[in-house]
Tab-separated table of C-alpha atoms in Angstrom:
chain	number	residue	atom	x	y	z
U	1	UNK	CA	0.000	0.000	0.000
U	2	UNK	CA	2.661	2.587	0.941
U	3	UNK	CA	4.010	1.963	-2.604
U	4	UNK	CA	0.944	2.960	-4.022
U	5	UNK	CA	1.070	5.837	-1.877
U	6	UNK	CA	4.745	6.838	-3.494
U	7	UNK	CA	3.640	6.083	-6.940
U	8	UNK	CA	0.610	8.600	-6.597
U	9	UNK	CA	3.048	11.736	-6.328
U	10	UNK	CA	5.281	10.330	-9.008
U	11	UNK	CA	2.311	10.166	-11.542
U	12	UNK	CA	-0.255	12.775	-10.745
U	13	UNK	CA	0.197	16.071	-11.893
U	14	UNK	CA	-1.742	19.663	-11.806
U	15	UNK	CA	-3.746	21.037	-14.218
U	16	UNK	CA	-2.808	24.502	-14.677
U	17	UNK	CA	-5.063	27.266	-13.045
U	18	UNK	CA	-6.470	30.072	-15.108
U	19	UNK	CA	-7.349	27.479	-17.626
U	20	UNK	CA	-10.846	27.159	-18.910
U	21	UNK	CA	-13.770	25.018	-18.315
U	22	UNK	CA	-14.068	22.754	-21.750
U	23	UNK	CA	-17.281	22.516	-23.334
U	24	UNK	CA	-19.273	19.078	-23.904
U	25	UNK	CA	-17.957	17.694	-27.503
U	26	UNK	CA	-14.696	20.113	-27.717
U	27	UNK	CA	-12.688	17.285	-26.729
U	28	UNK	CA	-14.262	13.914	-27.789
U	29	UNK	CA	-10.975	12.072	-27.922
U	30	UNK	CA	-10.190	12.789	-24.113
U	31	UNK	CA	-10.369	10.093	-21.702
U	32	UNK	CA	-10.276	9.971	-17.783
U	33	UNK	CA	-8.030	6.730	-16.879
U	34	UNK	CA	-8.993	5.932	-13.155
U	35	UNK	CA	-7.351	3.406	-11.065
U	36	UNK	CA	-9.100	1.465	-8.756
U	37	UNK	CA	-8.794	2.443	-4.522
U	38	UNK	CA	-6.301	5.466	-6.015
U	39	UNK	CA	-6.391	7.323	-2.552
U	40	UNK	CA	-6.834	4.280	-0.069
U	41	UNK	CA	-10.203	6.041	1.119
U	42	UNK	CA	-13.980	5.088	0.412
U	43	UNK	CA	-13.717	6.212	-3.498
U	44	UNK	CA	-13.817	2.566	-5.681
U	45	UNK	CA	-12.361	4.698	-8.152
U	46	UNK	CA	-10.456	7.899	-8.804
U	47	UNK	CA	-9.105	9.897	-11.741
U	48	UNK	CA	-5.028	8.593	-12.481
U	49	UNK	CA	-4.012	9.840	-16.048
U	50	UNK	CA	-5.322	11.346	-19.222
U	51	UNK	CA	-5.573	9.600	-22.616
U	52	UNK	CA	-6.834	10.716	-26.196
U	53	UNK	CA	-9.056	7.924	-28.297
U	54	UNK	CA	-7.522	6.973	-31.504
U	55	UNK	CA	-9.406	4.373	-32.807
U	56	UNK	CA	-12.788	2.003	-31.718
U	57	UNK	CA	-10.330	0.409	-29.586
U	58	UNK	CA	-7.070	1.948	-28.515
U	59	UNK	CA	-6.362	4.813	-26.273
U	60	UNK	CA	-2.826	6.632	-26.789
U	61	UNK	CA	-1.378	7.614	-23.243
U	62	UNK	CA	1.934	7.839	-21.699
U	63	UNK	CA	3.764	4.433	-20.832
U	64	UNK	CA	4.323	5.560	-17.081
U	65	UNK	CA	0.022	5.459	-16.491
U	66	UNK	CA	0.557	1.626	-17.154
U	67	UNK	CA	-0.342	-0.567	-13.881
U	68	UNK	CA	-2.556	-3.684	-13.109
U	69	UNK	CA	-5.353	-4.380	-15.725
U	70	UNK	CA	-7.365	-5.284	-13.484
U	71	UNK	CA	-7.316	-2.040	-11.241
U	72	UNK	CA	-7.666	0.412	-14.414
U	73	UNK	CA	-10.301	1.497	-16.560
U	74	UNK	CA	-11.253	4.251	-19.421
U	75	UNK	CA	-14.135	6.276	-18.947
U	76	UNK	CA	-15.020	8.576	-22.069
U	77	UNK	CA	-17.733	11.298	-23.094
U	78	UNK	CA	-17.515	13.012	-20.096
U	79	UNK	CA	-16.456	16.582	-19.207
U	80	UNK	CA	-16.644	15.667	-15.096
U	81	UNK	CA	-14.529	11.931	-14.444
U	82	UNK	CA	-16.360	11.079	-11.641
U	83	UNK	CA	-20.002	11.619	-13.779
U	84	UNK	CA	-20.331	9.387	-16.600
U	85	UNK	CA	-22.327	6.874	-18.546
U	86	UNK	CA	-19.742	5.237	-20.658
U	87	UNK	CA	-17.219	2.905	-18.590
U	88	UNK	CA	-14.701	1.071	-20.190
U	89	UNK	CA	-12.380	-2.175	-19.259
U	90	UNK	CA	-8.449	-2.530	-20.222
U	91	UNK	CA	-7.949	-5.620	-21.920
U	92	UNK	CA	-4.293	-4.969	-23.059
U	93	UNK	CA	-0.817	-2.559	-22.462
U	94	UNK	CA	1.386	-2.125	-25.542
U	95	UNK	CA	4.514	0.065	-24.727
U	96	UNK	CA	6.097	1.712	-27.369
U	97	UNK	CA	9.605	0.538	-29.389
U	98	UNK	CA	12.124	3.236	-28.684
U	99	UNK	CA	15.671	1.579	-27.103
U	100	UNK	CA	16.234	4.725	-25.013
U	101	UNK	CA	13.497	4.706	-22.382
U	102	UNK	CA	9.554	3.979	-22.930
U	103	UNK	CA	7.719	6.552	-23.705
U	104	UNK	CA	3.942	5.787	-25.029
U	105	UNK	CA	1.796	3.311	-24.570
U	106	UNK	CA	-1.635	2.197	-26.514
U	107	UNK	CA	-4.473	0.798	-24.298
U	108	UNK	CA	-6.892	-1.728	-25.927
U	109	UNK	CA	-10.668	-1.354	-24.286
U	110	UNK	CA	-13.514	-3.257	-24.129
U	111	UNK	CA	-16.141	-2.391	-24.846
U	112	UNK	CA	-15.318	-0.491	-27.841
U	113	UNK	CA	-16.185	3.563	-27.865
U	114	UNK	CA	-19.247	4.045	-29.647
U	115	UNK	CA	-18.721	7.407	-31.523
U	116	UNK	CA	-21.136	10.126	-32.004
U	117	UNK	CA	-20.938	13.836	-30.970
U	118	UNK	CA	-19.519	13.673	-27.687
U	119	UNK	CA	-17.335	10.648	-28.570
U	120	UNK	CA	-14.747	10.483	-31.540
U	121	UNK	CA	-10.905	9.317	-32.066
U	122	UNK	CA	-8.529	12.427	-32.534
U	123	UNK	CA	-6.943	13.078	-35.790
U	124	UNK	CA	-3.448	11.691	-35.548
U	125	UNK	CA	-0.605	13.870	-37.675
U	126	UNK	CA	1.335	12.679	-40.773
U	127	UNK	CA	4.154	10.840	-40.237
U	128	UNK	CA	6.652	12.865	-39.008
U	129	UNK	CA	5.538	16.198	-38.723
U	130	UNK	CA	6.970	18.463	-36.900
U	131	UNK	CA	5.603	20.476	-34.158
U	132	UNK	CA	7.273	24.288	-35.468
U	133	UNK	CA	8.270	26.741	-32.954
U	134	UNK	CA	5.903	29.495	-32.233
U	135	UNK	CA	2.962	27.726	-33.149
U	136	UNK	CA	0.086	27.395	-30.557
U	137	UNK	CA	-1.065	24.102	-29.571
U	138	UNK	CA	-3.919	23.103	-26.955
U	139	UNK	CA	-3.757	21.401	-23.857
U	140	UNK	CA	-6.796	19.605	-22.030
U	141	UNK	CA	-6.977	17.718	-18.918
U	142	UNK	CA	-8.220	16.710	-15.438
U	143	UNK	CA	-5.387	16.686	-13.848
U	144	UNK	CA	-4.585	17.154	-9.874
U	145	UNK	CA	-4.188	20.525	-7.414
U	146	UNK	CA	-3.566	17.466	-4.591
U	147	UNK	CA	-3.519	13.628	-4.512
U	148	UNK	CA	-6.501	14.152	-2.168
U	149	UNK	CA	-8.178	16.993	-4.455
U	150	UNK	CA	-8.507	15.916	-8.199
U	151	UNK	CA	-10.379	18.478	-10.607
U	152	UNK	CA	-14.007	17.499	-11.244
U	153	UNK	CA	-14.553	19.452	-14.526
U	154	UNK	CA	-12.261	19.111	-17.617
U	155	UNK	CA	-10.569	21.925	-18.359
U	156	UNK	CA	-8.152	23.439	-21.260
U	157	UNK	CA	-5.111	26.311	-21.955
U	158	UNK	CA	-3.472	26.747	-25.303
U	159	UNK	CA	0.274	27.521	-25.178
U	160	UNK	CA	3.014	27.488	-27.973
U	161	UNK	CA	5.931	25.610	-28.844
U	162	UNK	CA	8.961	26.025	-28.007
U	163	UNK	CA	12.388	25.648	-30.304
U	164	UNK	CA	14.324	22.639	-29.390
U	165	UNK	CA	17.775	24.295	-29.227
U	166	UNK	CA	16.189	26.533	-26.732
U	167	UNK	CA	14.830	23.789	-24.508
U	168	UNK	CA	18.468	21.871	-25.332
U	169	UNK	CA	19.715	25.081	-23.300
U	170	UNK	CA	17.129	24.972	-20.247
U	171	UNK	CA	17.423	21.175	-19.906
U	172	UNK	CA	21.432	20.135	-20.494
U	173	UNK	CA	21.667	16.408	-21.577
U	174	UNK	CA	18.259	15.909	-22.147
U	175	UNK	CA	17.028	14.089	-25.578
U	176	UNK	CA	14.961	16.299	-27.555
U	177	UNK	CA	14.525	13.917	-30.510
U	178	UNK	CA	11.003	12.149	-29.003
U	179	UNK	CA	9.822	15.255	-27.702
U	180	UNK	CA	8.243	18.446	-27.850
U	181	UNK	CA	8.807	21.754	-25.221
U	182	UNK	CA	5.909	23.940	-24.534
U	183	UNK	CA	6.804	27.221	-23.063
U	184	UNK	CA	3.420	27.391	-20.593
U	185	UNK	CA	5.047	30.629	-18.868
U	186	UNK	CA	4.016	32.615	-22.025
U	187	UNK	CA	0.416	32.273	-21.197
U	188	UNK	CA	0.233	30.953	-17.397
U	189	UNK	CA	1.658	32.786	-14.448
U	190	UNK	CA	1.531	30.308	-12.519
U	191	UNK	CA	3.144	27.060	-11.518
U	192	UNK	CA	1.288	24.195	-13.803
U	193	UNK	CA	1.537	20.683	-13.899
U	194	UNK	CA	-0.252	17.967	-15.890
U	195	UNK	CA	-1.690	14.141	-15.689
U	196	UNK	CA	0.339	12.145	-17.258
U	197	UNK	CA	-0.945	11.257	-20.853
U	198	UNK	CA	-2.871	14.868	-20.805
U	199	UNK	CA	-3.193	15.253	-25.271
U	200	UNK	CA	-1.265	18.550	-26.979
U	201	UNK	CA	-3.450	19.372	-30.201
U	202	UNK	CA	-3.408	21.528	-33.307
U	203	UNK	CA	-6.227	22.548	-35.066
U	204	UNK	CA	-7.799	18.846	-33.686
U	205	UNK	CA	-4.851	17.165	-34.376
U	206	UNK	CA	-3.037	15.027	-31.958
U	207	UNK	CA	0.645	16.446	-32.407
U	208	UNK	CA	2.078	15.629	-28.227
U	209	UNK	CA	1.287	13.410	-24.756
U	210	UNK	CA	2.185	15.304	-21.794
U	211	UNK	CA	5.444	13.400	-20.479
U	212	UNK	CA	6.898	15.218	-17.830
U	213	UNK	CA	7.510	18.895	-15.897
U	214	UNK	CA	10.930	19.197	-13.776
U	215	UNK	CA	10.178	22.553	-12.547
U	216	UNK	CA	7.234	25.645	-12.440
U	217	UNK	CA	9.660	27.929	-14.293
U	218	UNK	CA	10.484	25.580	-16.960
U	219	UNK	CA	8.568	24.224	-19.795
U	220	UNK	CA	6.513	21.211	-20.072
U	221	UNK	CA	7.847	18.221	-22.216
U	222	UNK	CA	5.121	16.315	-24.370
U	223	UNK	CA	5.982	13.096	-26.813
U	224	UNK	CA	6.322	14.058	-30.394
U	225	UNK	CA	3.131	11.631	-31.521
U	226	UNK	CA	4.070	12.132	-35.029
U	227	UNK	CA	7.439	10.103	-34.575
U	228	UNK	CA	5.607	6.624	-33.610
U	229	UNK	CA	3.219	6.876	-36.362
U	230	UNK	CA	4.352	3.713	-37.753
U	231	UNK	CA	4.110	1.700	-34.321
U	232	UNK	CA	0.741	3.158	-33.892
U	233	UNK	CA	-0.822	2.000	-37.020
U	234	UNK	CA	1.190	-1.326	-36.792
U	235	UNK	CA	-1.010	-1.626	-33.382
U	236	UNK	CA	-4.521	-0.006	-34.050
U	237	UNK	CA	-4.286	-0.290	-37.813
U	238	UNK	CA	-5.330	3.676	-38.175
């Protein structure tokens, strides 16, 4: 149990306030992934990481959300994660390919999302695109403020993106090639952090999956989706 405990701070991550409230159907790709007894209390269930819908089937999230099967599952068309109709099991983990550290992951679900208005897969970009500096991308999510204080209502903040030699500069040693920076200061003044998986979008596009934050003055790293195109479609078939 205490290992659960540690995990919970290692994986949760705060949505960033001054954000706005999404609106039913802006985001029909986004996905609350909950995790069964998350905060040891009375709550079954409780928000754990983000994910975007890219086919019937498969959710695309980051590989650190992955944990037990049986103490996961996707719930989708819903703007509040703990108010739903739509509840979905996790019948199988696929981690992404890259040698230098996992990155993604694709989540097979069960039943299979029935799409309509409030419910669609995200456009995924060509294979490799590249997310150009300057350009401004949006960011939705849940999130967490606290372990103990998840946000109810799905919010979003658009940001742009930031060059790679800069972010080469802010973060020595660190390998740019799988990722994308997102300079979050230029719009939000304060500290922000996100759930793990949280999607980065263009124009409805699916161009990043929040991967990690080191620090409230520093920009937020997201997984370059556009690079794993082929292991995507060589999983989903989309």
């Amino acid at each position: 149990m205490l290992c659960r405990s540690v995990l919970i701070f290692a994986c949760c991550a705060a949505l960033a306030v001054g954000g706005s409230p999404a609106v039913l159907g802006e985001f029909p790709w986004h996905v609350s992934i909950q995790l069964k007894n998350f905060y040891l209390t009375d709550d079954l269930w409780a928000h754990w990481c983000e994910g975007a819908i890219v086919s019937r089937e498969y959710i695309l999230t980051n590989a650190g959300c992955i944990y037990s099967i049986h103490e996961l599952r996707v719930v989708s068309s819903t703007l509040d994660w703990k108010i739903f109709d739509m509840v979905h099991n996790v019948t199988e983990m696929v981690r992404d390919e890259v040698e230098l550290g996992r990155r993604l992951s694709l989540w097979k679900v069960d039943p299979p999302f029935e799409f309509d208005n409030h419910t669609r897969a995200v456009q995924l970009p060509a294979r490799f695109a590249e997310s150009l500096p300057g350009t401004e991308m949006t960011v939705s999510g849940w999130g967490q403020f606290m372990p103990s204080e998840p946000i109810d209502i799905l919010e979003k903040y658009r940001a742009p993106i930031e060059s790679r030699a800069l972010c080469s500069i802010r973060f020595p040693g660190y390998d740019w090639l799988y990722h994308i920076c997102v300079d979050v200061a230029r719009n939000e003044t304060v500290c922000s952090r996100r759930g793990f998986g949280a999607p980065l979008v263009y124009n409805g596009e699916l161009r990043g999956v929040f991967h990690n934050k080191y620090d409230c003055n520093l920009p937020e790293i997201y997984t370059e989706v556009s690079l794993f195109r082929d292991w995507i479609y060589r999983i989903t078939g989309v």
